[in-house]
Amino acid sequence: MAQQVAEGVYFIQGQDEFIPDSHMYVIGKPDSEDLSLIDAGLMGKGDYKLGSIDSLGIDFTSIKRVIMTHTHLDHIGCLAEMLERIPWAELWVHELEARPLESGDDRIVYGMEMFKSMCMTQYNLKPGSFSFQVDRRLNGGEELELGGIRWEVMHIPGHSPGSIALYDRQRKILIPGDVVYADYAIGRFDLHGASGAEHKKSLFRLGELEVDILLSGHNRIDTNLPPGYIADTAKQWAPYLT
Ligand SMILES: [Zn+2]
Ligand SMILES: [Zn+2]
């Protein structure tokens, strides 16, 4: 399923299995020929994600990069499959997750040892399956002009060390990865490299933004967010985030 959420912002819904598959967003004005994919998804979902992009009438040659909100398995699992079809696309990742990704340290990808062995068996993954060269390291604070739309990069650690959000201040659109979801839910904060205290700070920082359209990594998207929604979510969760 693929749909346009706003001009130059497309939503491709994840196809959850017993492990969730992250949503993917395609950003950039169609005539810019400078499109970015935000996140990939779970192993085996490359054909589905690329097929959905194709169904939007997007020419693959206009896809210039994949930007990861973070590098958990449910977001990066099908990246290699996708890059086989779009090998020219650059990979942009926050510095703190770029380093392990390049050195083949997959502890953030899998999140926990037990999950790693289960997934490797289930999906027939070999050691070193998640070693990637990163073309651009993000730090947070960048103002990116992508396909004719301006996005601010925010570093919002906690769910993972290098989690980022993309924010379109003009249209009040936020792509926060797994840090905050619709319906007052937040991402987990118990995996490798996670921190409840950092997560809390990140939620309160996001809570300062004006957001009408929330495009999270999972669950439903919300295109008519109540005012103060993220700040309220942060307040509700704060006592548990230490
Ligand atoms: Zn995650
Ligand atoms: Zn996720």
PDB file of C-alpha atoms and ligand atoms in Angstrom:
ATOM      1  CA  MET A   1       0.000   0.000   0.000  1.00  0.00           C
ATOM      2  CA  ALA A   2       1.382   3.380  -1.002  1.00  0.00           C
ATOM      3  CA  GLN A   3      -0.208   6.777  -0.642  1.00  0.00           C
ATOM      4  CA  GLN A   4       0.686  10.434  -0.858  1.00  0.00           C
ATOM      5  CA  VAL A   5       0.473  12.153   2.534  1.00  0.00           C
ATOM      6  CA  ALA A   6       1.473  15.648   1.413  1.00  0.00           C
ATOM      7  CA  GLU A   7       3.085  17.058  -1.704  1.00  0.00           C
ATOM      8  CA  GLY A   8       6.358  15.184  -2.077  1.00  0.00           C
ATOM      9  CA  VAL A   9       5.766  12.886   0.902  1.00  0.00           C
ATOM     10  CA  TYR A  10       4.653   9.309   0.268  1.00  0.00           C
ATOM     11  CA  PHE A  11       3.831   6.591   2.780  1.00  0.00           C
ATOM     12  CA  ILE A  12       4.471   2.900   2.131  1.00  0.00           C
ATOM     13  CA  GLN A  13       2.989   0.810   4.903  1.00  0.00           C
ATOM     14  CA  GLY A  14       5.097  -1.887   6.542  1.00  0.00           C
ATOM     15  CA  GLN A  15       3.945  -5.493   6.129  1.00  0.00           C
ATOM     16  CA  ASP A  16       4.378  -6.913   9.596  1.00  0.00           C
ATOM     17  CA  GLU A  17       5.103 -10.582  10.099  1.00  0.00           C
ATOM     18  CA  PHE A  18       5.987 -12.115  13.436  1.00  0.00           C
ATOM     19  CA  ILE A  19       8.631  -9.406  13.407  1.00  0.00           C
ATOM     20  CA  PRO A  20       7.378  -5.954  12.427  1.00  0.00           C
ATOM     21  CA  ASP A  21       8.330  -4.425   9.077  1.00  0.00           C
ATOM     22  CA  SER A  22       8.963  -0.687   9.289  1.00  0.00           C
ATOM     23  CA  HIS A  23       7.042   1.759   7.178  1.00  0.00           C
ATOM     24  CA  MET A  24       8.949   3.506   4.428  1.00  0.00           C
ATOM     25  CA  TYR A  25       8.562   7.109   3.343  1.00  0.00           C
ATOM     26  CA  VAL A  26       9.557   8.559  -0.003  1.00  0.00           C
ATOM     27  CA  ILE A  27      10.302  12.262   0.108  1.00  0.00           C
ATOM     28  CA  GLY A  28      10.942  14.795  -2.618  1.00  0.00           C
ATOM     29  CA  LYS A  29       8.862  16.535  -5.228  1.00  0.00           C
ATOM     30  CA  PRO A  30       8.270  14.092  -8.094  1.00  0.00           C
ATOM     31  CA  ASP A  31       9.652  16.409 -10.779  1.00  0.00           C
ATOM     32  CA  SER A  32      12.833  17.079  -8.766  1.00  0.00           C
ATOM     33  CA  GLU A  33      14.358  13.717  -9.728  1.00  0.00           C
ATOM     34  CA  ASP A  34      15.987  13.903  -6.291  1.00  0.00           C
ATOM     35  CA  LEU A  35      14.043  11.479  -4.131  1.00  0.00           C
ATOM     36  CA  SER A  36      15.028  10.022  -0.776  1.00  0.00           C
ATOM     37  CA  LEU A  37      13.788   6.841   0.859  1.00  0.00           C
ATOM     38  CA  ILE A  38      13.397   6.972   4.600  1.00  0.00           C
ATOM     39  CA  ASP A  39      14.131   3.503   6.063  1.00  0.00           C
ATOM     40  CA  ALA A  40      13.914   0.204   4.197  1.00  0.00           C
ATOM     41  CA  GLY A  41      12.224  -2.552   6.200  1.00  0.00           C
ATOM     42  CA  LEU A  42      12.420  -6.169   7.249  1.00  0.00           C
ATOM     43  CA  MET A  43      14.275  -8.940   5.408  1.00  0.00           C
ATOM     44  CA  GLY A  44      12.363 -10.129   2.339  1.00  0.00           C
ATOM     45  CA  LYS A  45      10.373  -6.920   1.956  1.00  0.00           C
ATOM     46  CA  GLY A  46      12.595  -5.361  -0.707  1.00  0.00           C
ATOM     47  CA  ASP A  47      10.391  -6.431  -3.620  1.00  0.00           C
ATOM     48  CA  TYR A  48       7.266  -5.201  -1.856  1.00  0.00           C
ATOM     49  CA  LYS A  49       8.814  -1.835  -1.024  1.00  0.00           C
ATOM     50  CA  LEU A  50      10.263  -1.307  -4.497  1.00  0.00           C
ATOM     51  CA  GLY A  51       7.008  -2.489  -6.091  1.00  0.00           C
ATOM     52  CA  SER A  52       5.124   0.068  -4.013  1.00  0.00           C
ATOM     53  CA  ILE A  53       7.498   2.828  -5.134  1.00  0.00           C
ATOM     54  CA  ASP A  54       6.966   1.704  -8.728  1.00  0.00           C
ATOM     55  CA  SER A  55       3.181   1.827  -8.244  1.00  0.00           C
ATOM     56  CA  LEU A  56       3.518   5.509  -7.370  1.00  0.00           C
ATOM     57  CA  GLY A  57       4.894   6.059 -10.864  1.00  0.00           C
ATOM     58  CA  ILE A  58       8.347   6.880  -9.515  1.00  0.00           C
ATOM     59  CA  ASP A  59      11.290   6.149 -11.765  1.00  0.00           C
ATOM     60  CA  PHE A  60      13.977   4.335  -9.763  1.00  0.00           C
ATOM     61  CA  THR A  61      16.676   6.505 -11.338  1.00  0.00           C
ATOM     62  CA  SER A  62      15.331   9.479  -9.402  1.00  0.00           C
ATOM     63  CA  ILE A  63      16.044   7.732  -6.064  1.00  0.00           C
ATOM     64  CA  LYS A  64      19.300   9.266  -4.873  1.00  0.00           C
ATOM     65  CA  ARG A  65      19.638   8.041  -1.305  1.00  0.00           C
ATOM     66  CA  VAL A  66      18.323   6.015   1.595  1.00  0.00           C
ATOM     67  CA  ILE A  67      18.242   7.839   4.933  1.00  0.00           C
ATOM     68  CA  MET A  68      17.910   5.630   8.007  1.00  0.00           C
ATOM     69  CA  THR A  69      16.027   6.950  11.035  1.00  0.00           C
ATOM     70  CA  HIS A  70      18.051   4.260  12.853  1.00  0.00           C
ATOM     71  CA  THR A  71      19.510   0.875  12.024  1.00  0.00           C
ATOM     72  CA  HIS A  72      17.322  -1.678  13.828  1.00  0.00           C
ATOM     73  CA  LEU A  73      16.690  -4.906  11.936  1.00  0.00           C
ATOM     74  CA  ASP A  74      13.072  -4.086  11.086  1.00  0.00           C
ATOM     75  CA  HIS A  75      14.284  -0.930   9.271  1.00  0.00           C
ATOM     76  CA  ILE A  76      17.547  -2.088   7.687  1.00  0.00           C
ATOM     77  CA  GLY A  77      16.720  -5.776   7.075  1.00  0.00           C
ATOM     78  CA  CYS A  78      15.894  -5.361   3.375  1.00  0.00           C
ATOM     79  CA  LEU A  79      18.334  -2.560   2.629  1.00  0.00           C
ATOM     80  CA  ALA A  80      20.789  -4.876   0.848  1.00  0.00           C
ATOM     81  CA  GLU A  81      17.966  -6.310  -1.306  1.00  0.00           C
ATOM     82  CA  MET A  82      16.921  -2.826  -2.285  1.00  0.00           C
ATOM     83  CA  LEU A  83      20.427  -1.555  -2.999  1.00  0.00           C
ATOM     84  CA  GLU A  84      20.872  -4.401  -5.481  1.00  0.00           C
ATOM     85  CA  ARG A  85      18.193  -2.707  -7.579  1.00  0.00           C
ATOM     86  CA  ILE A  86      19.300   0.878  -6.891  1.00  0.00           C
ATOM     87  CA  PRO A  87      23.064   0.502  -6.384  1.00  0.00           C
ATOM     88  CA  TRP A  88      23.700   4.201  -7.030  1.00  0.00           C
ATOM     89  CA  ALA A  89      21.679   5.261  -4.002  1.00  0.00           C
ATOM     90  CA  GLU A  90      23.730   6.714  -1.157  1.00  0.00           C
ATOM     91  CA  LEU A  91      23.264   5.629   2.447  1.00  0.00           C
ATOM     92  CA  TRP A  92      22.911   8.350   5.083  1.00  0.00           C
ATOM     93  CA  VAL A  93      23.032   7.352   8.749  1.00  0.00           C
ATOM     94  CA  HIS A  94      23.689   9.144  12.017  1.00  0.00           C
ATOM     95  CA  GLU A  95      27.354   9.085  13.002  1.00  0.00           C
ATOM     96  CA  LEU A  96      26.720   6.945  16.106  1.00  0.00           C
ATOM     97  CA  GLU A  97      25.184   4.141  14.046  1.00  0.00           C
ATOM     98  CA  ALA A  98      27.333   4.656  10.942  1.00  0.00           C
ATOM     99  CA  ARG A  99      30.481   3.614  12.788  1.00  0.00           C
ATOM    100  CA  PRO A 100      29.226   0.199  13.975  1.00  0.00           C
ATOM    101  CA  LEU A 101      27.532  -0.377  10.615  1.00  0.00           C
ATOM    102  CA  GLU A 102      30.810   0.112   8.768  1.00  0.00           C
ATOM    103  CA  SER A 103      32.813  -2.039  11.143  1.00  0.00           C
ATOM    104  CA  GLY A 104      30.277  -4.873  11.028  1.00  0.00           C
ATOM    105  CA  ASP A 105      29.273  -4.465  14.686  1.00  0.00           C
ATOM    106  CA  ASP A 106      25.641  -5.590  14.492  1.00  0.00           C
ATOM    107  CA  ARG A 107      24.670  -5.267  18.156  1.00  0.00           C
ATOM    108  CA  ILE A 108      22.437  -2.254  17.471  1.00  0.00           C
ATOM    109  CA  VAL A 109      20.900  -3.918  14.408  1.00  0.00           C
ATOM    110  CA  TYR A 110      19.743  -6.960  16.384  1.00  0.00           C
ATOM    111  CA  GLY A 111      19.213  -5.197  19.682  1.00  0.00           C
ATOM    112  CA  MET A 112      19.798  -8.287  21.801  1.00  0.00           C
ATOM    113  CA  GLU A 113      21.767 -11.522  21.589  1.00  0.00           C
ATOM    114  CA  MET A 114      18.769 -13.824  21.909  1.00  0.00           C
ATOM    115  CA  PHE A 115      16.951 -12.084  19.094  1.00  0.00           C
ATOM    116  CA  LYS A 116      20.058 -12.275  16.921  1.00  0.00           C
ATOM    117  CA  SER A 117      20.346 -16.045  16.970  1.00  0.00           C
ATOM    118  CA  MET A 118      16.611 -16.430  16.426  1.00  0.00           C
ATOM    119  CA  CYS A 119      16.641 -14.106  13.402  1.00  0.00           C
ATOM    120  CA  MET A 120      19.767 -15.568  11.894  1.00  0.00           C
ATOM    121  CA  THR A 121      18.140 -18.995  11.903  1.00  0.00           C
ATOM    122  CA  GLN A 122      14.726 -17.802  10.765  1.00  0.00           C
ATOM    123  CA  TYR A 123      16.024 -15.680   7.880  1.00  0.00           C
ATOM    124  CA  ASN A 124      19.156 -17.685   7.106  1.00  0.00           C
ATOM    125  CA  LEU A 125      21.383 -14.676   7.771  1.00  0.00           C
ATOM    126  CA  LYS A 126      25.139 -14.993   7.720  1.00  0.00           C
ATOM    127  CA  PRO A 127      27.457 -13.209  10.138  1.00  0.00           C
ATOM    128  CA  GLY A 128      28.328  -9.821   8.707  1.00  0.00           C
ATOM    129  CA  SER A 129      25.037  -9.429   6.809  1.00  0.00           C
ATOM    130  CA  PHE A 130      24.697  -5.913   8.183  1.00  0.00           C
ATOM    131  CA  SER A 131      27.950  -4.298   7.226  1.00  0.00           C
ATOM    132  CA  PHE A 132      27.409  -1.247   5.016  1.00  0.00           C
ATOM    133  CA  GLN A 133      29.468   1.628   3.723  1.00  0.00           C
ATOM    134  CA  VAL A 134      27.883   4.910   4.795  1.00  0.00           C
ATOM    135  CA  ASP A 135      28.076   7.791   2.312  1.00  0.00           C
ATOM    136  CA  ARG A 136      27.045  10.587   4.625  1.00  0.00           C
ATOM    137  CA  ARG A 137      27.172  10.708   8.391  1.00  0.00           C
ATOM    138  CA  LEU A 138      24.506  12.854  10.002  1.00  0.00           C
ATOM    139  CA  ASN A 139      24.986  14.526  13.361  1.00  0.00           C
ATOM    140  CA  GLY A 140      21.706  16.335  13.920  1.00  0.00           C
ATOM    141  CA  GLY A 141      21.283  20.035  13.274  1.00  0.00           C
ATOM    142  CA  GLU A 142      21.635  19.734   9.497  1.00  0.00           C
ATOM    143  CA  GLU A 143      19.185  21.571   7.280  1.00  0.00           C
ATOM    144  CA  LEU A 144      18.741  19.418   4.215  1.00  0.00           C
ATOM    145  CA  GLU A 145      17.234  20.532   0.934  1.00  0.00           C
ATOM    146  CA  LEU A 146      15.912  17.251  -0.456  1.00  0.00           C
ATOM    147  CA  GLY A 147      13.959  17.153  -3.675  1.00  0.00           C
ATOM    148  CA  GLY A 148      12.773  20.724  -3.262  1.00  0.00           C
ATOM    149  CA  ILE A 149      11.684  20.370   0.371  1.00  0.00           C
ATOM    150  CA  ARG A 150      13.570  21.567   3.439  1.00  0.00           C
ATOM    151  CA  TRP A 151      14.021  19.072   6.288  1.00  0.00           C
ATOM    152  CA  GLU A 152      15.751  19.636   9.598  1.00  0.00           C
ATOM    153  CA  VAL A 153      17.657  16.697  11.058  1.00  0.00           C
ATOM    154  CA  MET A 154      17.310  16.168  14.807  1.00  0.00           C
ATOM    155  CA  HIS A 155      19.367  13.694  16.806  1.00  0.00           C
ATOM    156  CA  ILE A 156      16.918  12.042  19.189  1.00  0.00           C
ATOM    157  CA  PRO A 157      18.774   9.203  20.958  1.00  0.00           C
ATOM    158  CA  GLY A 158      17.184   6.846  23.472  1.00  0.00           C
ATOM    159  CA  HIS A 159      15.373   4.228  21.413  1.00  0.00           C
ATOM    160  CA  SER A 160      18.761   3.731  19.764  1.00  0.00           C
ATOM    161  CA  PRO A 161      21.948   5.822  20.043  1.00  0.00           C
ATOM    162  CA  GLY A 162      21.764   7.297  16.539  1.00  0.00           C
ATOM    163  CA  SER A 163      18.022   7.774  16.122  1.00  0.00           C
ATOM    164  CA  ILE A 164      17.152  10.816  14.045  1.00  0.00           C
ATOM    165  CA  ALA A 165      13.987  12.663  13.124  1.00  0.00           C
ATOM    166  CA  LEU A 166      13.319  14.638   9.974  1.00  0.00           C
ATOM    167  CA  TYR A 167      11.185  17.713  10.455  1.00  0.00           C
ATOM    168  CA  ASP A 168       9.485  19.891   7.865  1.00  0.00           C
ATOM    169  CA  ARG A 169       8.915  23.008   9.944  1.00  0.00           C
ATOM    170  CA  GLN A 170       6.870  24.811   7.332  1.00  0.00           C
ATOM    171  CA  ARG A 171       4.272  22.067   6.933  1.00  0.00           C
ATOM    172  CA  LYS A 172       4.655  20.676  10.474  1.00  0.00           C
ATOM    173  CA  ILE A 173       5.522  17.176   9.329  1.00  0.00           C
ATOM    174  CA  LEU A 174       7.630  14.950  11.587  1.00  0.00           C
ATOM    175  CA  ILE A 175       9.280  11.637  10.704  1.00  0.00           C
ATOM    176  CA  PRO A 176      10.521  10.415  14.121  1.00  0.00           C
ATOM    177  CA  GLY A 177      11.468   6.785  13.400  1.00  0.00           C
ATOM    178  CA  ASP A 178      10.533   4.646  16.403  1.00  0.00           C
ATOM    179  CA  VAL A 179      10.872   7.343  19.048  1.00  0.00           C
ATOM    180  CA  VAL A 180       7.180   8.221  19.205  1.00  0.00           C
ATOM    181  CA  TYR A 181       4.074   6.691  17.632  1.00  0.00           C
ATOM    182  CA  ALA A 182       0.419   7.572  17.309  1.00  0.00           C
ATOM    183  CA  ASP A 183      -1.959   6.771  20.193  1.00  0.00           C
ATOM    184  CA  TYR A 184       0.450   7.846  22.961  1.00  0.00           C
ATOM    185  CA  ALA A 185       2.875   5.005  22.315  1.00  0.00           C
ATOM    186  CA  ILE A 186       6.656   5.286  22.318  1.00  0.00           C
ATOM    187  CA  GLY A 187       9.497   3.076  21.125  1.00  0.00           C
ATOM    188  CA  ARG A 188      11.115   0.535  23.411  1.00  0.00           C
ATOM    189  CA  PHE A 189      14.137   1.573  25.382  1.00  0.00           C
ATOM    190  CA  ASP A 190      15.657  -1.706  26.532  1.00  0.00           C
ATOM    191  CA  LEU A 191      17.708  -2.753  23.492  1.00  0.00           C
ATOM    192  CA  HIS A 192      21.464  -2.491  22.963  1.00  0.00           C
ATOM    193  CA  GLY A 193      22.545   1.148  23.063  1.00  0.00           C
ATOM    194  CA  ALA A 194      19.141   2.355  24.266  1.00  0.00           C
ATOM    195  CA  SER A 195      18.620   4.684  27.231  1.00  0.00           C
ATOM    196  CA  GLY A 196      15.411   5.574  29.019  1.00  0.00           C
ATOM    197  CA  ALA A 197      16.847   8.873  30.254  1.00  0.00           C
ATOM    198  CA  GLU A 198      17.947   9.911  26.757  1.00  0.00           C
ATOM    199  CA  HIS A 199      14.613   8.778  25.368  1.00  0.00           C
ATOM    200  CA  LYS A 200      12.841  11.062  27.806  1.00  0.00           C
ATOM    201  CA  LYS A 201      14.948  14.063  26.771  1.00  0.00           C
ATOM    202  CA  SER A 202      14.350  13.330  23.109  1.00  0.00           C
ATOM    203  CA  LEU A 203      10.579  13.094  23.615  1.00  0.00           C
ATOM    204  CA  PHE A 204      10.504  16.447  25.404  1.00  0.00           C
ATOM    205  CA  ARG A 205      12.584  18.017  22.618  1.00  0.00           C
ATOM    206  CA  LEU A 206      10.161  16.705  20.005  1.00  0.00           C
ATOM    207  CA  GLY A 207       7.361  17.966  22.235  1.00  0.00           C
ATOM    208  CA  GLU A 208       8.542  21.528  21.613  1.00  0.00           C
ATOM    209  CA  LEU A 209       7.839  21.224  17.889  1.00  0.00           C
ATOM    210  CA  GLU A 210       4.573  22.058  16.219  1.00  0.00           C
ATOM    211  CA  VAL A 211       3.511  18.832  14.544  1.00  0.00           C
ATOM    212  CA  ASP A 212       0.344  18.222  12.543  1.00  0.00           C
ATOM    213  CA  ILE A 213       1.463  15.162  10.618  1.00  0.00           C
ATOM    214  CA  LEU A 214       3.241  12.333  12.459  1.00  0.00           C
ATOM    215  CA  LEU A 215       4.882   9.741  10.230  1.00  0.00           C
ATOM    216  CA  SER A 216       6.316   7.111  12.572  1.00  0.00           C
ATOM    217  CA  GLY A 217       8.131   3.900  11.765  1.00  0.00           C
ATOM    218  CA  HIS A 218       5.208   1.664  12.783  1.00  0.00           C
ATOM    219  CA  ASN A 219       1.530   1.680  13.658  1.00  0.00           C
ATOM    220  CA  ARG A 220      -0.889   4.114  12.103  1.00  0.00           C
ATOM    221  CA  ILE A 221       0.193   7.456  10.767  1.00  0.00           C
ATOM    222  CA  ASP A 222      -1.628  10.524  12.041  1.00  0.00           C
ATOM    223  CA  THR A 223      -2.265  13.384   9.649  1.00  0.00           C
ATOM    224  CA  ASN A 224      -4.286  15.445  12.105  1.00  0.00           C
ATOM    225  CA  LEU A 225      -2.389  15.346  15.364  1.00  0.00           C
ATOM    226  CA  PRO A 226      -3.970  17.141  18.345  1.00  0.00           C
ATOM    227  CA  PRO A 227      -1.949  20.185  19.536  1.00  0.00           C
ATOM    228  CA  GLY A 228       0.574  19.256  22.232  1.00  0.00           C
ATOM    229  CA  TYR A 229       0.320  15.573  21.425  1.00  0.00           C
ATOM    230  CA  ILE A 230       4.044  14.742  21.686  1.00  0.00           C
ATOM    231  CA  ALA A 231       4.516  16.849  24.831  1.00  0.00           C
ATOM    232  CA  ASP A 232       1.543  15.029  26.421  1.00  0.00           C
ATOM    233  CA  THR A 233       3.022  11.683  25.411  1.00  0.00           C
ATOM    234  CA  ALA A 234       6.382  12.685  26.920  1.00  0.00           C
ATOM    235  CA  LYS A 235       4.698  13.678  30.202  1.00  0.00           C
ATOM    236  CA  GLN A 236       2.775  10.398  30.404  1.00  0.00           C
ATOM    237  CA  TRP A 237       5.893   8.316  29.900  1.00  0.00           C
ATOM    238  CA  ALA A 238       8.381  10.433  31.859  1.00  0.00           C
ATOM    239  CA  PRO A 239       7.985   8.531  35.178  1.00  0.00           C
ATOM    240  CA  TYR A 240       9.007   5.278  33.456  1.00  0.00           C
ATOM    241  CA  LEU A 241      11.990   6.741  31.592  1.00  0.00           C
ATOM    242  CA  THR A 242      14.959   6.827  33.913  1.00  0.00           C
TER     243      THR A 242
HETATM  244 ZN    ZN B   1      13.650   0.655  16.268  1.00  0.00          ZN
HETATM  245 ZN    ZN B   2      11.075  -0.270  14.153  1.00  0.00          ZN
END
